[in-house]
Structures are given as C-alpha cells and as structure tokens.
C-alpha cells in the first residue's frame, strides 16, 4: 500500500525500501545541559534522562537566589528523517496553570538549541512570548 | 494588584511595563518562499490575518505541484513580555496519518521554521524534525 505523505521528505523510507519499526534512540540527548549564557533570564539548566526508552526533561528556570525547578515531564523525540532512529530533537510541554510553556529543542553540533513558546493564562496581560537558549553538556 | 507569578526572570516585565495582552501578527504576514528551491519539505507559507488572528497556509514539496495543506490558526508570540510585536508563531496540522507542529520565528528578515512530525499510521516511519528557512516574496 502506498504511504501517505504531505511532502517529499515523508516518503524517504518508501523510496529506499527501508523500514525501521524499532524505537528511536534518545541517547544523544541524554545528560546534564548547562546554558552557554551564565546570565540567561530564560532556562538555566536542563536534565535529560532516558527512562525505559522515554526521554524525560527536567528544566530549571533562571531565578534568584536559586534556579526554579520546573519538575520533570515526558517528551516526544524526533530524528532527522523517516529512515533514522537517532533522536536529535524533542518537544515537551509544561503547564504551570498560570502559564504554559512548549519547549521545541534540537541538537546542532553538540549544542542543544531550546526554543520556548510561552503563553500566559492568568489575568496579568502579559503577551505570549518566544525565547531561545543554547546549552552545552 | 497581586504579585506576578513567574518561572524564570524573563517572565517578569520591566518596571515601565504596559499591559499589552494580544500580540500583533502583522510583522509575520506575507508569502514566504523556501530559500532552498529543491527542498523536500515545505516550499511555501502564506501567512495572513483574519479577525485579528494569524492564519497559516503551508504547501509541501510534492510533484507535479505542491501539496496544499490548507489553513490552520497560528498562535503568535512576541520576543518578550514587554513587547506586543509578533516575531514567532506555532501552528498544528493534523493529517490523520501524521501530525505536524510548526514552531517558527523571524530572525533578520528570515523566517526560520522547525517542524516536528509524528506519524500516526503503522508505516514504521520515524518521527522526525526538520529546519527550513524562508524569505518574503516581494509584492
């Protein structure tokens, strides 16, 4: 049966005849990641762990006097293409009740680039905002 | 007024903060073309505003003509709590067999698009990430 697709990139496996039903490998993302900017106002540190094949993220926000522990949430992991099983990116969501944060992250030459998309749900009038942080291991 | 809650320093506005609320999508509006003419990903984005909200229409690289993904709503983001000028958006496409999240931001006049793609069928294809760059088509 022909595979459905939305763009040529979806079809790579079909064209090569390869299938990789095995789970994706998150090991390249696992570890302690520290912001390259010590004075960041965003995310100070990330801890990524592999729990039975599920990548978990624990983020720490830049707060004074101590970083704010956001707690641990599950992620969805992504490879570089339909034929690859090596995870190079992840997506995760935090619901703080007064705000929601989506993390959209990927590895670029051993630097973890983390974009956060932040939506306030309280009555503070603060607009949604985007923020980018870079991390090294 | 009660103290603002926050998860990091960037959540807190500067002292002269004006409560702005909605983010203006106008800086994102236009027709955006992939800088890679041979992309196997997304060839074109049309961003428009309807009733004050961002509308996203993406076109995938297909032959003989691009696949029109249709229109979905976009959520617009500023570059900080003190700004209401749109410089990023997210949008979600649900194709049934595939879900695609677009996470996109403007940088120096280039639209940088990250897509997070998760297959819902039994094809065995890996979920994948891709990054593409777009420039604005001149009128």
Coordinates of N, CA, C and O in Angstrom, one line a residue, chain B:
Chain B
X1 N -2.6 45.2 43.3 CA -2.5 44.1 42.4 C -1.6 43.0 43.0 O -0.6 43.3 43.6
X2 N -2.0 41.8 42.7 CA -1.2 40.7 43.3 C 0.1 40.6 42.5 O 0.3 41.0 41.4
X3 N 1.1 40.0 43.2 CA 2.4 39.8 42.6 C 2.4 38.9 41.4 O 1.6 37.9 41.4
X4 N 3.1 39.2 40.4 CA 3.1 38.3 39.2 C 3.8 37.0 39.5 O 4.9 37.0 40.1
X5 N 3.3 35.9 39.0 CA 3.9 34.7 39.1 C 4.9 34.5 38.0 O 4.7 35.0 36.9
X6 N 5.9 33.7 38.2 CA 6.9 33.5 37.1 C 7.6 32.2 37.3 O 7.6 31.6 38.3
X7 N 8.2 31.7 36.1 CA 9.0 30.5 36.1 C 10.5 30.8 35.9 O 11.3 29.9 36.0
X8 N 10.8 32.0 35.4 CA 12.1 32.4 35.1 C 12.1 33.9 35.1 O 11.1 34.5 34.9
X9 N 13.3 34.6 35.1 CA 13.4 36.0 35.2 C 12.7 36.7 34.0 O 12.0 37.7 34.1
X10 N 12.7 36.0 32.8 CA 12.2 36.6 31.6 C 10.7 36.7 31.6 O 10.1 37.5 30.8
X11 N 10.0 36.0 32.5 CA 8.6 36.2 32.6 C 8.2 37.5 33.2 O 7.0 37.9 33.1
X12 N 9.1 38.2 33.9 CA 8.8 39.4 34.6 C 9.0 40.6 33.7 O 10.1 40.8 33.1
X13 N 8.0 41.5 33.6 CA 8.2 42.7 32.8 C 9.1 43.7 33.5 O 9.4 43.6 34.7
X14 N 9.6 44.6 32.7 CA 10.4 45.7 33.2 C 9.4 46.7 34.0 O 8.2 46.6 33.9
X15 N 10.0 47.6 34.8 CA 9.2 48.4 35.7 C 8.1 49.2 34.9 O 7.0 49.4 35.4
X16 N 8.5 49.7 33.7 CA 7.5 50.5 33.0 C 6.6 49.7 32.0 O 6.1 50.2 31.1
X17 N 6.4 48.5 32.4 CA 5.6 47.6 31.5 C 4.2 48.1 31.3 O 3.5 48.5 32.3
X18 N 3.7 48.1 30.1 CA 2.3 48.4 29.8 C 1.7 47.1 29.5 O 2.2 46.3 28.7
X19 N 0.5 46.9 30.1 CA -0.2 45.6 29.9 C -0.7 45.6 28.4 O -1.6 46.4 28.1
X20 N -0.1 44.7 27.6 CA -0.4 44.7 26.2 C -1.4 43.6 25.8 O -2.1 43.7 24.8
X21 N -1.3 42.4 26.4 CA -2.2 41.3 26.1 C -1.9 40.7 24.7 O -0.9 40.0 24.5
X22 N -2.7 41.0 23.8 CA -2.6 40.4 22.5 C -1.4 40.8 21.7 O -0.9 41.9 21.9
X23 N -0.9 39.8 20.9 CA 0.4 40.1 20.1 C -0.1 40.4 18.7 O -0.9 39.7 18.1
X24 N 0.5 41.4 18.1 CA 0.2 41.8 16.8 C 0.9 40.9 15.7 O 2.1 40.9 15.7
X25 N 0.1 40.3 14.9 CA 0.7 39.3 13.9 C 1.2 40.0 12.7 O 1.9 39.3 11.9
X26 N 1.0 41.3 12.5 CA 1.3 41.9 11.2 C 2.8 41.7 10.7 O 3.0 41.5 9.5
X27 N 3.8 41.7 11.6 CA 5.1 41.6 11.1 C 5.4 40.2 10.4 O 6.4 40.1 9.7
X28 N 4.5 39.3 10.6 CA 4.7 37.9 10.0 C 3.9 37.8 8.7 O 4.2 36.8 8.0
X29 N 3.0 38.6 8.4 CA 2.1 38.5 7.3 C 2.8 38.6 6.0 O 3.7 39.4 5.8
X30 N 2.5 37.7 5.1 CA 3.0 37.7 3.7 C 3.2 36.3 3.1 O 2.7 35.3 3.8
X31 N 3.7 36.3 2.0 CA 4.0 35.0 1.3 C 5.5 34.7 1.5 O 6.3 35.6 1.1
X32 N 5.8 33.6 2.0 CA 7.2 33.2 2.3 C 7.6 32.0 1.5 O 6.9 31.0 1.5
X33 N 8.8 32.1 0.9 CA 9.3 31.1 0.0 C 10.5 30.4 0.6 O 11.4 31.1 1.1
X34 N 10.7 29.1 0.4 CA 11.8 28.4 1.0 C 13.1 28.9 0.2 O 13.1 29.0 -1.0
X35 N 14.2 29.1 1.0 CA 15.4 29.6 0.4 C 16.0 28.4 -0.4 O 16.9 28.7 -1.3
X36 N 15.6 27.2 -0.2 CA 16.1 26.0 -0.9 C 15.1 25.6 -2.0 O 14.0 25.1 -1.6
X37 N 15.3 25.9 -3.2 CA 14.3 25.6 -4.3 C 14.1 24.2 -4.4 O 13.1 23.7 -5.0
X38 N 15.0 23.3 -4.0 CA 14.9 21.9 -4.1 C 14.5 21.2 -2.8 O 14.7 20.0 -2.7
X39 N 13.9 21.9 -1.9 CA 13.6 21.4 -0.6 C 12.6 20.2 -0.8 O 11.7 20.2 -1.6
X40 N 12.8 19.1 0.0 CA 11.8 18.1 0.1 C 10.8 18.3 1.2 O 9.9 17.5 1.5
X41 N 10.9 19.5 1.8 CA 10.0 19.8 2.9 C 8.8 20.8 2.5 O 8.0 20.4 1.7
X42 N 8.8 22.0 3.1 CA 7.8 22.9 2.9 C 8.3 24.0 1.9 O 9.4 24.5 2.1
X43 N 7.6 24.1 0.8 CA 8.0 25.1 -0.3 C 7.6 26.5 -0.1 O 8.2 27.4 -0.5
X44 N 6.4 26.7 0.6 CA 5.8 28.0 0.7 C 4.9 28.1 1.9 O 4.3 27.1 2.3
X45 N 4.9 29.3 2.5 CA 3.9 29.6 3.5 C 3.2 30.9 3.2 O 3.8 31.8 2.7
X46 N 1.9 30.8 3.4 CA 1.1 32.1 3.2 C 0.6 32.4 4.6 O -0.2 31.6 5.2
X47 N 1.0 33.5 5.2 CA 0.6 34.0 6.5 C -0.3 35.2 6.3 O 0.0 36.2 5.7
X48 N -1.5 35.1 6.9 CA -2.5 36.2 6.7 C -3.2 36.4 8.1 O -3.0 35.7 9.0
X49 N -3.9 37.5 8.1 CA -4.7 37.8 9.4 C -6.2 37.8 9.1 O -6.6 38.4 8.1
X50 N -6.9 37.1 9.9 CA -8.4 37.1 9.8 C -8.9 37.4 11.2 O -8.6 36.6 12.2
X51 N -9.7 38.4 11.3 CA -10.3 38.8 12.6 C -9.2 39.0 13.7 O -9.4 38.6 14.8
X52 N -8.1 39.5 13.3 CA -7.1 39.8 14.2 C -6.1 38.6 14.5 O -5.2 38.8 15.3
X53 N -6.5 37.5 14.0 CA -5.7 36.3 14.3 C -4.9 35.8 13.1 O -5.3 36.0 12.0
X54 N -3.7 35.2 13.4 CA -2.9 34.7 12.3 C -3.5 33.4 11.7 O -3.9 32.5 12.4
X55 N -3.5 33.4 10.4 CA -3.9 32.2 9.6 C -2.7 31.7 8.8 O -2.0 32.5 8.1
X56 N -2.4 30.4 8.9 CA -1.2 29.8 8.3 C -1.7 28.8 7.2 O -2.6 28.0 7.4
X57 N -1.1 29.0 6.0 CA -1.4 28.0 4.9 C 0.0 27.6 4.4 O 0.8 28.4 3.9
X58 N 0.3 26.3 4.5 CA 1.6 25.7 4.1 C 1.4 24.9 2.9 O 0.3 24.3 2.6
X59 N 2.5 24.8 2.1 CA 2.5 23.9 0.9 C 3.7 23.0 1.0 O 4.9 23.5 1.0
X60 N 3.5 21.7 0.9 CA 4.5 20.7 1.0 C 5.1 20.5 -0.4 O 4.5 20.7 -1.4
X61 N 6.4 20.0 -0.4 CA 7.0 19.7 -1.7 C 6.5 18.4 -2.3 O 6.8 17.3 -1.8
X62 N 5.6 18.5 -3.3 CA 5.1 17.4 -4.0 C 5.2 17.6 -5.5 O 5.3 18.7 -5.9
X63 N 5.1 16.5 -6.2 CA 5.1 16.6 -7.7 C 3.7 16.1 -8.2 O 3.2 15.1 -7.7
X64 N 3.2 16.7 -9.3 CA 3.8 17.7 -10.1 C 3.6 19.1 -9.5 O 4.2 20.1 -10.0
X65 N 2.7 19.2 -8.5 CA 2.5 20.6 -7.9 C 2.6 20.4 -6.4 O 2.3 19.3 -5.8
X66 N 2.9 21.5 -5.7 CA 2.9 21.4 -4.2 C 1.6 20.9 -3.6 O 0.6 21.2 -4.1
X67 N 1.8 20.2 -2.4 CA 0.6 19.8 -1.7 C 0.1 20.9 -0.8 O 0.8 21.4 0.0
X68 N -1.1 21.3 -1.0 CA -1.7 22.4 -0.2 C -2.2 21.8 1.1 O -3.2 21.0 1.1
X69 N -1.6 22.2 2.2 CA -2.0 21.7 3.5 C -3.3 22.3 4.0 O -3.8 21.9 5.1
X70 N -3.7 23.4 3.4 CA -4.9 24.1 3.9 C -4.5 25.1 5.0 O -3.4 25.3 5.4
X71 N -5.6 25.7 5.5 CA -5.4 26.8 6.5 C -5.6 26.3 7.9 O -6.5 25.5 8.2
X72 N -4.7 26.7 8.8 CA -4.9 26.5 10.3 C -4.6 27.8 11.0 O -4.0 28.7 10.5
X73 N -5.1 27.8 12.2 CA -4.8 29.0 13.1 C -3.4 29.0 13.6 O -2.8 27.9 13.9
X74 N -2.8 30.1 13.7 CA -1.4 30.2 14.3 C -1.5 31.0 15.6 O -2.3 31.9 15.8
X75 N -0.7 30.6 16.6 CA -0.6 31.4 17.8 C 0.7 32.2 17.7 O 1.8 31.7 17.4
X76 N 0.5 33.5 17.9 CA 1.6 34.4 17.7 C 2.3 34.8 19.0 O 1.6 35.0 20.1
X77 N 3.6 35.0 19.0 CA 4.4 35.3 20.1 C 5.3 36.5 19.9 O 5.8 36.7 18.7
X78 N 5.5 37.3 20.9 CA 6.5 38.4 20.8 C 7.8 38.0 21.3 O 8.0 36.8 21.6
X79 N 8.8 38.9 21.3 CA 10.1 38.5 21.8 C 10.3 38.8 23.3 O 11.4 38.7 23.8
X80 N 9.2 39.0 24.0 CA 9.3 39.2 25.4 C 8.1 39.8 26.0 O 7.2 40.3 25.2
X81 N 7.9 39.8 27.3 CA 6.7 40.2 27.9 C 6.5 41.7 27.8 O 5.4 42.2 28.1
X82 N 7.5 42.5 27.4 CA 7.3 43.9 27.2 C 7.0 44.3 25.8 O 6.9 45.5 25.5
X83 N 6.8 43.4 24.9 CA 6.6 43.7 23.5 C 5.3 43.0 23.1 O 4.9 41.9 23.6
X84 N 4.6 43.7 22.2 CA 3.4 43.0 21.6 C 3.5 42.9 20.1 O 2.6 42.7 19.4
X85 N 4.8 43.0 19.6 CA 5.0 42.8 18.2 C 5.3 41.3 17.9 O 6.3 40.8 18.4
X86 N 4.6 40.7 17.0 CA 4.7 39.3 16.7 C 6.1 39.1 16.0 O 6.4 39.8 15.1
X87 N 6.8 38.0 16.5 CA 8.0 37.6 15.8 C 8.2 36.1 15.7 O 9.2 35.6 15.3
X88 N 7.1 35.4 16.2 CA 7.1 33.9 16.1 C 5.7 33.4 16.1 O 4.8 34.1 16.5
X89 N 5.6 32.2 15.7 CA 4.2 31.5 15.8 C 4.4 30.0 15.9 O 5.4 29.5 15.5
X90 N 3.3 29.4 16.4 CA 3.2 28.0 16.3 C 1.9 27.6 15.6 O 0.9 28.4 15.7
X91 N 1.9 26.5 15.0 CA 0.7 26.0 14.3 C 0.7 24.5 14.3 O 1.8 23.9 14.3
X92 N -0.5 23.9 14.2 CA -0.6 22.5 14.3 C -1.4 21.9 13.1 O -2.5 22.4 12.9
X93 N -0.8 21.0 12.4 CA -1.6 20.3 11.3 C -1.8 18.9 11.7 O -0.9 18.1 12.1
X94 N -3.1 18.4 11.6 CA -3.4 17.0 11.9 C -3.9 16.4 10.5 O -5.0 16.8 10.1
X95 N -3.1 15.5 10.0 CA -3.4 15.0 8.7 C -4.1 13.6 8.8 O -4.3 12.9 7.9
X96 N -4.3 13.2 10.0 CA -4.8 11.8 10.3 C -3.7 10.8 10.4 O -3.5 10.3 11.5
X97 N -2.9 10.6 9.4 CA -1.8 9.6 9.5 C -0.5 10.3 10.0 O 0.4 9.6 10.3
X98 N -0.6 11.6 10.2 CA 0.6 12.4 10.6 C 0.2 13.7 11.3 O -0.8 14.3 10.9
X99 N 0.9 14.0 12.3 CA 0.7 15.3 13.0 C 2.0 16.1 12.9 O 3.1 15.6 13.1
X100 N 1.8 17.4 12.5 CA 3.0 18.2 12.3 C 2.8 19.5 13.1 O 1.8 20.2 12.9
X101 N 3.8 19.8 13.9 CA 3.8 21.1 14.7 C 4.8 22.0 14.0 O 6.0 21.6 13.8
X102 N 4.4 23.1 13.7 CA 5.3 24.1 13.2 C 5.6 25.1 14.3 O 4.8 25.6 14.9
X103 N 6.9 25.3 14.5 CA 7.4 26.2 15.5 C 8.4 27.2 14.8 O 9.5 26.8 14.3
X104 N 8.0 28.4 14.7 CA 8.6 29.3 13.6 C 8.9 30.7 14.3 O 8.2 31.2 15.1
X105 N 10.1 31.2 13.9 CA 10.4 32.6 14.4 C 11.1 33.4 13.3 O 11.7 32.8 12.4
X106 N 11.0 34.7 13.4 CA 11.7 35.6 12.5 C 13.0 36.0 13.0 O 13.1 36.3 14.2
X107 N 14.0 36.0 12.2 CA 15.3 36.5 12.6 C 16.0 37.2 11.4 O 16.2 36.5 10.3
X108 N 16.2 38.4 11.5 CA 16.9 39.2 10.5 C 16.2 39.1 9.1 O 16.8 39.0 8.1
X109 N 14.9 39.1 9.2 CA 14.1 39.1 7.9 C 13.9 37.7 7.3 O 13.3 37.5 6.3
X110 N 14.5 36.7 8.0 CA 14.4 35.3 7.5 C 13.4 34.6 8.5 O 13.5 34.8 9.7
X111 N 12.5 33.9 7.9 CA 11.6 33.1 8.8 C 12.2 31.7 9.0 O 12.5 31.0 8.0
X112 N 12.5 31.3 10.2 CA 13.1 30.0 10.5 C 12.0 29.1 11.0 O 11.3 29.4 12.0
X113 N 11.9 28.0 10.3 CA 10.7 27.1 10.6 C 11.3 25.7 11.0 O 12.0 25.1 10.3
X114 N 10.9 25.3 12.2 CA 11.2 24.0 12.7 C 9.9 23.2 12.7 O 8.8 23.7 13.2
X115 N 9.9 22.0 12.1 CA 8.7 21.2 12.1 C 9.0 19.9 12.8 O 10.1 19.3 12.7
X116 N 8.0 19.5 13.7 CA 8.1 18.3 14.5 C 7.0 17.4 14.0 O 5.8 17.7 14.1
X117 N 7.4 16.3 13.4 CA 6.5 15.4 12.6 C 6.3 14.1 13.3 O 7.3 13.3 13.4
X118 N 5.1 13.7 13.6 CA 4.8 12.4 14.3 C 3.8 11.6 13.5 O 2.7 12.1 13.3
X119 N 4.3 10.4 13.1 CA 3.4 9.6 12.3 C 2.4 8.8 13.2 O 2.8 8.3 14.2
X120 N 1.2 8.7 12.7 CA 0.1 8.0 13.5 C -0.3 6.7 12.8 O -1.2 6.1 13.3
X121 N 0.3 6.4 11.6 CA -0.1 5.2 10.9 C 0.9 4.1 11.4 O 1.7 4.3 12.3
X122 N 0.8 2.9 10.7 CA 1.7 1.8 11.1 C 2.8 1.6 10.1 O 3.2 0.5 9.8
X123 N 3.2 2.7 9.5 CA 4.2 2.6 8.4 C 5.6 2.3 8.8 O 6.4 2.0 8.0
X124 N 5.9 2.5 10.1 CA 7.2 2.3 10.6 C 8.1 3.5 10.4 O 9.3 3.4 10.7
X125 N 7.6 4.5 9.9 CA 8.5 5.7 9.7 C 8.8 6.4 11.0 O 7.9 6.5 11.9
X126 N 10.0 6.9 11.2 CA 10.4 7.5 12.4 C 9.8 8.9 12.4 O 9.8 9.6 11.4
X127 N 9.4 9.4 13.6 CA 9.0 10.8 13.8 C 10.3 11.6 13.5 O 11.4 11.2 13.9
X128 N 10.1 12.7 12.9 CA 11.3 13.5 12.5 C 11.1 15.0 12.7 O 10.0 15.5 12.7
X129 N 12.3 15.6 12.8 CA 12.4 17.1 12.9 C 13.0 17.6 11.6 O 13.9 17.0 11.1
X130 N 12.6 18.8 11.2 CA 13.3 19.4 10.1 C 13.3 20.9 10.3 O 12.4 21.5 11.0
X131 N 14.3 21.6 9.7 CA 14.5 23.0 9.9 C 14.7 23.6 8.5 O 15.5 23.1 7.7
X132 N 13.9 24.7 8.2 CA 13.9 25.3 6.9 C 13.9 26.8 7.1 O 13.4 27.3 8.1
X133 N 14.3 27.5 6.0 CA 14.4 28.9 6.0 C 13.6 29.5 4.9 O 13.7 29.0 3.7
X134 N 13.0 30.7 5.2 CA 12.1 31.3 4.2 C 12.4 32.8 4.1 O 12.7 33.4 5.1
X135 N 12.3 33.3 2.8 CA 12.3 34.7 2.6 C 11.0 35.2 2.1 O 10.2 34.4 1.5
X136 N 10.8 36.5 2.3 CA 9.5 37.0 1.9 C 9.4 37.4 0.5 O 10.3 38.0 -0.1
X137 N 8.4 36.9 -0.2 CA 8.2 37.2 -1.6 C 7.8 38.7 -1.7 O 6.9 39.2 -1.0
X138 N 8.5 39.4 -2.6 CA 8.2 40.8 -2.8 C 6.9 40.9 -3.6 O 6.7 40.1 -4.5
X139 N 6.2 42.0 -3.3 CA 4.9 42.2 -4.0 C 5.1 42.7 -5.4 O 6.1 43.4 -5.7

